[in-house]
PDB file of C-alpha atoms and ligand atoms in Angstrom:
ATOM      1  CA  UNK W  91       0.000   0.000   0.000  1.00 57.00           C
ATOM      2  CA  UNK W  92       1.657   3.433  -1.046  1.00 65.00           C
ATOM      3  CA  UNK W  93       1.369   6.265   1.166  1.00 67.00           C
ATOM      4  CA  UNK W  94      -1.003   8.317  -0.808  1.00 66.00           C
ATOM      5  CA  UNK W  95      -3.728   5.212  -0.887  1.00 59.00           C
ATOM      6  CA  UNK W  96      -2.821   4.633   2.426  1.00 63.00           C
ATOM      7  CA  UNK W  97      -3.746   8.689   3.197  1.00 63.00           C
ATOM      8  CA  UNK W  98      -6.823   8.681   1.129  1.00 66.00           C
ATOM      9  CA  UNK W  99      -8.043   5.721   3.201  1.00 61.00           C
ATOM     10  CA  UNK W 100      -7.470   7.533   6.370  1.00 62.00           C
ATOM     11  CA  UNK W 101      -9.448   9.800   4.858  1.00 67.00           C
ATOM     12  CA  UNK W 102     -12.351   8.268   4.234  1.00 65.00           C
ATOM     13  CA  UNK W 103     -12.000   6.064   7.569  1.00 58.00           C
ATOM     14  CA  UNK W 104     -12.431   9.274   9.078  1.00 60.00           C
ATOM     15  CA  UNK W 105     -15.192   9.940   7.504  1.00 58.00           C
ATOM     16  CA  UNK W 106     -17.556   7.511   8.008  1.00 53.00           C
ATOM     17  CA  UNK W 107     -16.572   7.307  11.963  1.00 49.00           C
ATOM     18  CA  UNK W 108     -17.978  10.865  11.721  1.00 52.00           C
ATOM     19  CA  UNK W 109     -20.886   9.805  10.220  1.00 47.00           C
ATOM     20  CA  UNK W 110     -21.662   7.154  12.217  1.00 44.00           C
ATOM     21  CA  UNK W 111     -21.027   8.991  15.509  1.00 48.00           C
ATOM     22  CA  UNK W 112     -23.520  11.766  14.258  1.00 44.00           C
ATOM     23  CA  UNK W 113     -25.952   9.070  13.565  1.00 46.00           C
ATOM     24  CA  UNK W 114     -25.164   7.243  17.237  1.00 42.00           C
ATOM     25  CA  UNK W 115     -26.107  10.971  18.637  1.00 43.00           C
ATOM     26  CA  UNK W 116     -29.160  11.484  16.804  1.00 42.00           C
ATOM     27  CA  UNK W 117     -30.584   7.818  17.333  1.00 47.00           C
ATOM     28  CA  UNK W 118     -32.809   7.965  19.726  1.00 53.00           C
ATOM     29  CA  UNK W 119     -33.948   4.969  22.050  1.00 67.00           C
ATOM     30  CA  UNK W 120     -37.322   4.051  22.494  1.00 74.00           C
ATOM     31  CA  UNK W 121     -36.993   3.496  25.816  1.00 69.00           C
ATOM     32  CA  UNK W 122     -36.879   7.547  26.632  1.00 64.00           C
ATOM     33  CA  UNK W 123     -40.489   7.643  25.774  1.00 76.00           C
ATOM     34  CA  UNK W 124     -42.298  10.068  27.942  1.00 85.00           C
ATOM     35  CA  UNK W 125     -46.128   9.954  28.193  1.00 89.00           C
ATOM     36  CA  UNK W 126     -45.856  12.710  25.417  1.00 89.00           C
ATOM     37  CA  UNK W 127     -44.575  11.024  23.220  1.00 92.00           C
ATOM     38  CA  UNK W 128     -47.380   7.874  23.232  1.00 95.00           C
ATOM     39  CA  UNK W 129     -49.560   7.290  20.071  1.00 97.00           C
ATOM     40  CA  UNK W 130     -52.968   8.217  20.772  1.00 98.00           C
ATOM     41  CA  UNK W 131     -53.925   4.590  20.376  1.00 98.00           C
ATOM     42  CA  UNK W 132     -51.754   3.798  23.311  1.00 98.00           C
ATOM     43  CA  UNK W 133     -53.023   6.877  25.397  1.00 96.00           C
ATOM     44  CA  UNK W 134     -56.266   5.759  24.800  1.00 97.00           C
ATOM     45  CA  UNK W 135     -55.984   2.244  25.724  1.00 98.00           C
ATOM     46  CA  UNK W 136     -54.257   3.411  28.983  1.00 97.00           C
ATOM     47  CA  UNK W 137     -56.956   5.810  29.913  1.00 96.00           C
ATOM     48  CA  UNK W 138     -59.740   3.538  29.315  1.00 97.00           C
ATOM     49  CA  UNK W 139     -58.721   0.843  30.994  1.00 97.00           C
ATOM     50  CA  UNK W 140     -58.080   3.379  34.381  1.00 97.00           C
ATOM     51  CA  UNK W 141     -61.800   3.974  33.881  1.00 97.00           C
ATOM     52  CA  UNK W 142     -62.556   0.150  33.740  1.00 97.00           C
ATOM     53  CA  UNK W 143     -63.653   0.024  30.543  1.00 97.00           C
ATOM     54  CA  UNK W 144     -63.360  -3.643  28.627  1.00 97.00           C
ATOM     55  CA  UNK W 145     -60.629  -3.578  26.505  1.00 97.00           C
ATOM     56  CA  UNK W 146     -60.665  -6.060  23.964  1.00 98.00           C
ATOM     57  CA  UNK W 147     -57.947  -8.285  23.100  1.00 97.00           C
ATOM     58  CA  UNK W 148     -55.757  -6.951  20.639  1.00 98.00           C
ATOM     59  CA  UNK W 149     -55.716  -3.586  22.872  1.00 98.00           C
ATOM     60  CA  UNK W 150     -54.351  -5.380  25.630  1.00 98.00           C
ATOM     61  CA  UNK W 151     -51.905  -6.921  23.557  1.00 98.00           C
ATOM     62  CA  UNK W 152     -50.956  -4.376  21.976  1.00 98.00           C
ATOM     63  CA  UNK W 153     -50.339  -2.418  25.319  1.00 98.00           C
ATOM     64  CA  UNK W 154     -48.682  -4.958  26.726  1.00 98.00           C
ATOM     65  CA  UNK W 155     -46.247  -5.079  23.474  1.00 98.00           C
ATOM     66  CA  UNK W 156     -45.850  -1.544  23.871  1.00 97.00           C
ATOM     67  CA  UNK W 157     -45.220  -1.394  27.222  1.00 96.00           C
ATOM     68  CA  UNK W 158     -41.969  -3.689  26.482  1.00 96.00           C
ATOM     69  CA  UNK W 159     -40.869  -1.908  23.995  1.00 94.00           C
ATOM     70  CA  UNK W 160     -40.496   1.446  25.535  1.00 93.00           C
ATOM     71  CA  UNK W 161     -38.739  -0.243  28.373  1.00 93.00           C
ATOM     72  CA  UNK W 162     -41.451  -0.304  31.348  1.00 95.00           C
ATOM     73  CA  UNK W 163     -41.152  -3.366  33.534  1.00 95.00           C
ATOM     74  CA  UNK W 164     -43.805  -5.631  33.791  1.00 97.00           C
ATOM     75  CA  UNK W 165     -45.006  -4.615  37.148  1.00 96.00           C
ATOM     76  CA  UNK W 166     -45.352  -0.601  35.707  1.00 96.00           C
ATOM     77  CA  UNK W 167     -47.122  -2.141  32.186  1.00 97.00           C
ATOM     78  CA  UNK W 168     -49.658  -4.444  34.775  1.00 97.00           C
ATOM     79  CA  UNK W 169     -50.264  -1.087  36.755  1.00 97.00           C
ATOM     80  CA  UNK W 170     -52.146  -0.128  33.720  1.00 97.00           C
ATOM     81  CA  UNK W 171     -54.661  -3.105  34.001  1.00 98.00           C
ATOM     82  CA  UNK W 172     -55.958  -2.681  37.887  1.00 97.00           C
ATOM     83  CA  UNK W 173     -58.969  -1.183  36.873  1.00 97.00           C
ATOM     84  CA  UNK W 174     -60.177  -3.706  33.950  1.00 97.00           C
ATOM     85  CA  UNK W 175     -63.262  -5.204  34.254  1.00 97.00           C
ATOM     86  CA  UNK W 176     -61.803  -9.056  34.794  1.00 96.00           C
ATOM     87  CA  UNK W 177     -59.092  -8.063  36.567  1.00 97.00           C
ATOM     88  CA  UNK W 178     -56.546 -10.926  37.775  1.00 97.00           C
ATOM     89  CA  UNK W 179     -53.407 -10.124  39.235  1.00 98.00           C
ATOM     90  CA  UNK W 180     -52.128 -13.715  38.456  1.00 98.00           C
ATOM     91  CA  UNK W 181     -53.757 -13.921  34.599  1.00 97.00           C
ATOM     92  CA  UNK W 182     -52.244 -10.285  33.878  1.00 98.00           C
ATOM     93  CA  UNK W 183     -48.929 -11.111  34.968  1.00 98.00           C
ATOM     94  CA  UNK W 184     -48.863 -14.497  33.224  1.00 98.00           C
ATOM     95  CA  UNK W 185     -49.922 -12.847  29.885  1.00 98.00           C
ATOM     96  CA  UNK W 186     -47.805 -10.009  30.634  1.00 98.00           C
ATOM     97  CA  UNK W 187     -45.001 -12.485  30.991  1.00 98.00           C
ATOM     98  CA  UNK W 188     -45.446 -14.131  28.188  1.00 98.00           C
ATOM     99  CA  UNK W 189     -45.682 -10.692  25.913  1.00 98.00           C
ATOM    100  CA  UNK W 190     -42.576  -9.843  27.432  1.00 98.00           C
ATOM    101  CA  UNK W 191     -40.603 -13.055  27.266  1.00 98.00           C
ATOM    102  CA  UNK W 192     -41.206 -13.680  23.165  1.00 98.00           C
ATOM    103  CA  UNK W 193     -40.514 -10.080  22.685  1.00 97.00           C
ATOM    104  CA  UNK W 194     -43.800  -9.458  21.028  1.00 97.00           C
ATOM    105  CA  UNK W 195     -43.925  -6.247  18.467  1.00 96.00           C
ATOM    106  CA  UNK W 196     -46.584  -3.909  18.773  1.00 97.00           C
ATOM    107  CA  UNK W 197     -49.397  -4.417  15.989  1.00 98.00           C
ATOM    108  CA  UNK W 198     -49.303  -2.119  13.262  1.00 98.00           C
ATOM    109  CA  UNK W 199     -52.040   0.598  12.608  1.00 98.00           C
ATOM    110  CA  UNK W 200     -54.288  -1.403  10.276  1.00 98.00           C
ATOM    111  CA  UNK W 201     -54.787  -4.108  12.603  1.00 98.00           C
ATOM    112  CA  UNK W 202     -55.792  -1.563  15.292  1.00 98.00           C
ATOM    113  CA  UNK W 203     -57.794   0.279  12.758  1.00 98.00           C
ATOM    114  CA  UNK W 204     -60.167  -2.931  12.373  1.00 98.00           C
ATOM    115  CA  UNK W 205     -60.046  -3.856  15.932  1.00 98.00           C
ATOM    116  CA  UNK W 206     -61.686  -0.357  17.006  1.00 97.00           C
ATOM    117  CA  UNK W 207     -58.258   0.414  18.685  1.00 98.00           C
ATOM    118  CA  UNK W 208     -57.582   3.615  16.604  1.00 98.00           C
ATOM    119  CA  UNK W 209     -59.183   6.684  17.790  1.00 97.00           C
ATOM    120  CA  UNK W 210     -58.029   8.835  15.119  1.00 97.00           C
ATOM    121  CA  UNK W 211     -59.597   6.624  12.647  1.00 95.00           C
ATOM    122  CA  UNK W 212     -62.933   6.564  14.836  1.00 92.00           C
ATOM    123  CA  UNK W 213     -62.731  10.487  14.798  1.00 94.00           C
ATOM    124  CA  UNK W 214     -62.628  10.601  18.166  1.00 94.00           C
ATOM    125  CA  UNK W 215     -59.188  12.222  18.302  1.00 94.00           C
ATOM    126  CA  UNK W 216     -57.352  14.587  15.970  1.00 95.00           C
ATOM    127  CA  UNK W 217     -53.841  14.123  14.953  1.00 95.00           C
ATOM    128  CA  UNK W 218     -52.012  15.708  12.398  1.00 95.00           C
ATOM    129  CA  UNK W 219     -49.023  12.791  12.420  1.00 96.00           C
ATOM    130  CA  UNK W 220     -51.450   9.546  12.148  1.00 97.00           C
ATOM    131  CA  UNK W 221     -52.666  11.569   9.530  1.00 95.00           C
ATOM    132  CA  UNK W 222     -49.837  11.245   7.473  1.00 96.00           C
ATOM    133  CA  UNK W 223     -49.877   8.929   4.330  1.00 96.00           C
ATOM    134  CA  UNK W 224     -46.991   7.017   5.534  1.00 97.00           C
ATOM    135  CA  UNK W 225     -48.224   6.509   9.273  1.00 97.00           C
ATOM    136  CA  UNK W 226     -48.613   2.822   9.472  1.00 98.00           C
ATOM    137  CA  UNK W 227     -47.294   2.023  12.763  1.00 98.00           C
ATOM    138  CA  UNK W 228     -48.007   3.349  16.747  1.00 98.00           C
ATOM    139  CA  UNK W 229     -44.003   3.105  16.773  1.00 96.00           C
ATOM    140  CA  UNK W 230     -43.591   5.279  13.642  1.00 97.00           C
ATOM    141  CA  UNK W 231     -45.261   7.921  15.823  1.00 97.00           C
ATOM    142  CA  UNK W 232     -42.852   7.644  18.694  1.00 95.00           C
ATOM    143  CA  UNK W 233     -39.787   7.813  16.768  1.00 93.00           C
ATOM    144  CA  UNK W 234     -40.812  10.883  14.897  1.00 95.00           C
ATOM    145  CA  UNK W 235     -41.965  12.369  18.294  1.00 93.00           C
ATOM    146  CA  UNK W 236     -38.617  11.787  20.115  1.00 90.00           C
ATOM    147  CA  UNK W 237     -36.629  12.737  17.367  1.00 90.00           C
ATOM    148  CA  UNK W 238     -38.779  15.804  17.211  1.00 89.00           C
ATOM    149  CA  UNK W 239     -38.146  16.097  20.776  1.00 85.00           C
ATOM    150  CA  UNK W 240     -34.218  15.440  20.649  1.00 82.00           C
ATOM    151  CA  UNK W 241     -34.037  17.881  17.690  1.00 86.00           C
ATOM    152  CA  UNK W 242     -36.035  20.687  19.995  1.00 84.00           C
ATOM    153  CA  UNK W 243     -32.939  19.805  22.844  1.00 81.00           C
ATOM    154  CA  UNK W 244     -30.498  19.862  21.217  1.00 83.00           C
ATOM    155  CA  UNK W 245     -31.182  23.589  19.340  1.00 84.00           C
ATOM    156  CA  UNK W 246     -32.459  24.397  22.165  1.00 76.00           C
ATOM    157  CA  UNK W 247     -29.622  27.417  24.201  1.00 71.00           C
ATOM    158  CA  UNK W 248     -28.039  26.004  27.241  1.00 66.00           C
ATOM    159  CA  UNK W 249     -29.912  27.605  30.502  1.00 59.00           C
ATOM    160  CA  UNK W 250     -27.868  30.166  32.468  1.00 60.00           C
ATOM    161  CA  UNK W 251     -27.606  28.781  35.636  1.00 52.00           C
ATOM    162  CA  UNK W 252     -29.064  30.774  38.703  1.00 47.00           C
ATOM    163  CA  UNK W 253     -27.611  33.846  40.317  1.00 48.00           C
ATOM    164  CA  UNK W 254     -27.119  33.500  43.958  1.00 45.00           C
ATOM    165  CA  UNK W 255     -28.352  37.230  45.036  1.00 46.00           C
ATOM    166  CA  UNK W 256     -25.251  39.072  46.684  1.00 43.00           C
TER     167      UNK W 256
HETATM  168  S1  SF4 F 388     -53.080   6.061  13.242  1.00 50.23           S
HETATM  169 FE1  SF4 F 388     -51.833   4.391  14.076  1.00 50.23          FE
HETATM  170  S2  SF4 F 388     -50.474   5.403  15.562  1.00 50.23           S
HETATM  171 FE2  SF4 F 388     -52.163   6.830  15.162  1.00 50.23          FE
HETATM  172  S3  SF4 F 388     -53.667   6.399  16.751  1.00 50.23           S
HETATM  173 FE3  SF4 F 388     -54.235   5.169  14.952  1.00 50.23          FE
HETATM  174  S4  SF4 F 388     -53.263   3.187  15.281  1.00 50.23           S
HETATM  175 FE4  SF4 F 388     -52.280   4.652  16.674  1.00 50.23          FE
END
């Protein structure tokens, strides 16, 4: 290898570590969802099943799936069932278990859409994001919203910390 191959390689070696450390510090992990950042399928689910409404099954699934995904344990993803209906400690942590254990993935819009789990699609809620041609999945909406998020951080100035009065 002469040196000038040698020095273009460098080069370009250099390069894409740059890229892929800008792309390490944009990626954002799932797991740093924030209530703000749910679908509104997933807010939905969550709320109705505080008020002890029957969820059917591909809701509950589909929470518990969720639930994994964005990194709650299973004892903060069963808080969300106390209130259902048929409420078994035992039978929610068994299913729960079993979600968590064969790493289910969430189900994708359409099947919520048909399942009455979509309440965009019902008209019940307004969102400008599930609205988009391309939304096809609850977890399409998270990643936009945290990388909407991360984006807002960091443009966002550094805060001035506080003045201790003389
Ligand atoms: S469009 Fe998809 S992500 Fe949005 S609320 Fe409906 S199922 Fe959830």
């Amino acid at each position: 290898m002469d040196e000038a191959f040698a020095g273009r390689m460098a080069e370009e070696v250099g390069r894409i570590v740059g890229l892929l450390q800008h792309q390490a510090s944009t990626e954002v992990s799932f797991t740093s969802a924030d209530e703000g950042d749910w679908p509104p399928c997933m807010r939905e689910v969550t709320t109705q099943l505080a008020q002890s409404v029957n969820i059917n099954h591909v809701g509950r699934v589909f929470l518990a799936s969720m639930s994994r995904v964005i990194g709650l344990s299973v004892d903060e993803a069963q808080a969300f069932f106390v209130n259902a209906p048929d409420y078994s400690a035992d039978m929610t942590r068994y299913q729960l278990s079993h979600v968590y254990e064969h790493e289910y993935t969430p189900a994708g819009c359409p099947k919520l859409q048909i399942n009455a789990c979509c309440p965009v699609t019902r008209g019940d809620v307004k969102s400008d994001l599930c609205s988009r041609e391309w939304m096809d999945h609850p977890l399409k909406y998270l990643r936009v919203r945290q990388r909407a998020k991360h984006r807002e951080e960091q443009s966002s100035p550094p805060k001035e910390e506080s003045q201790t009065p003389q």
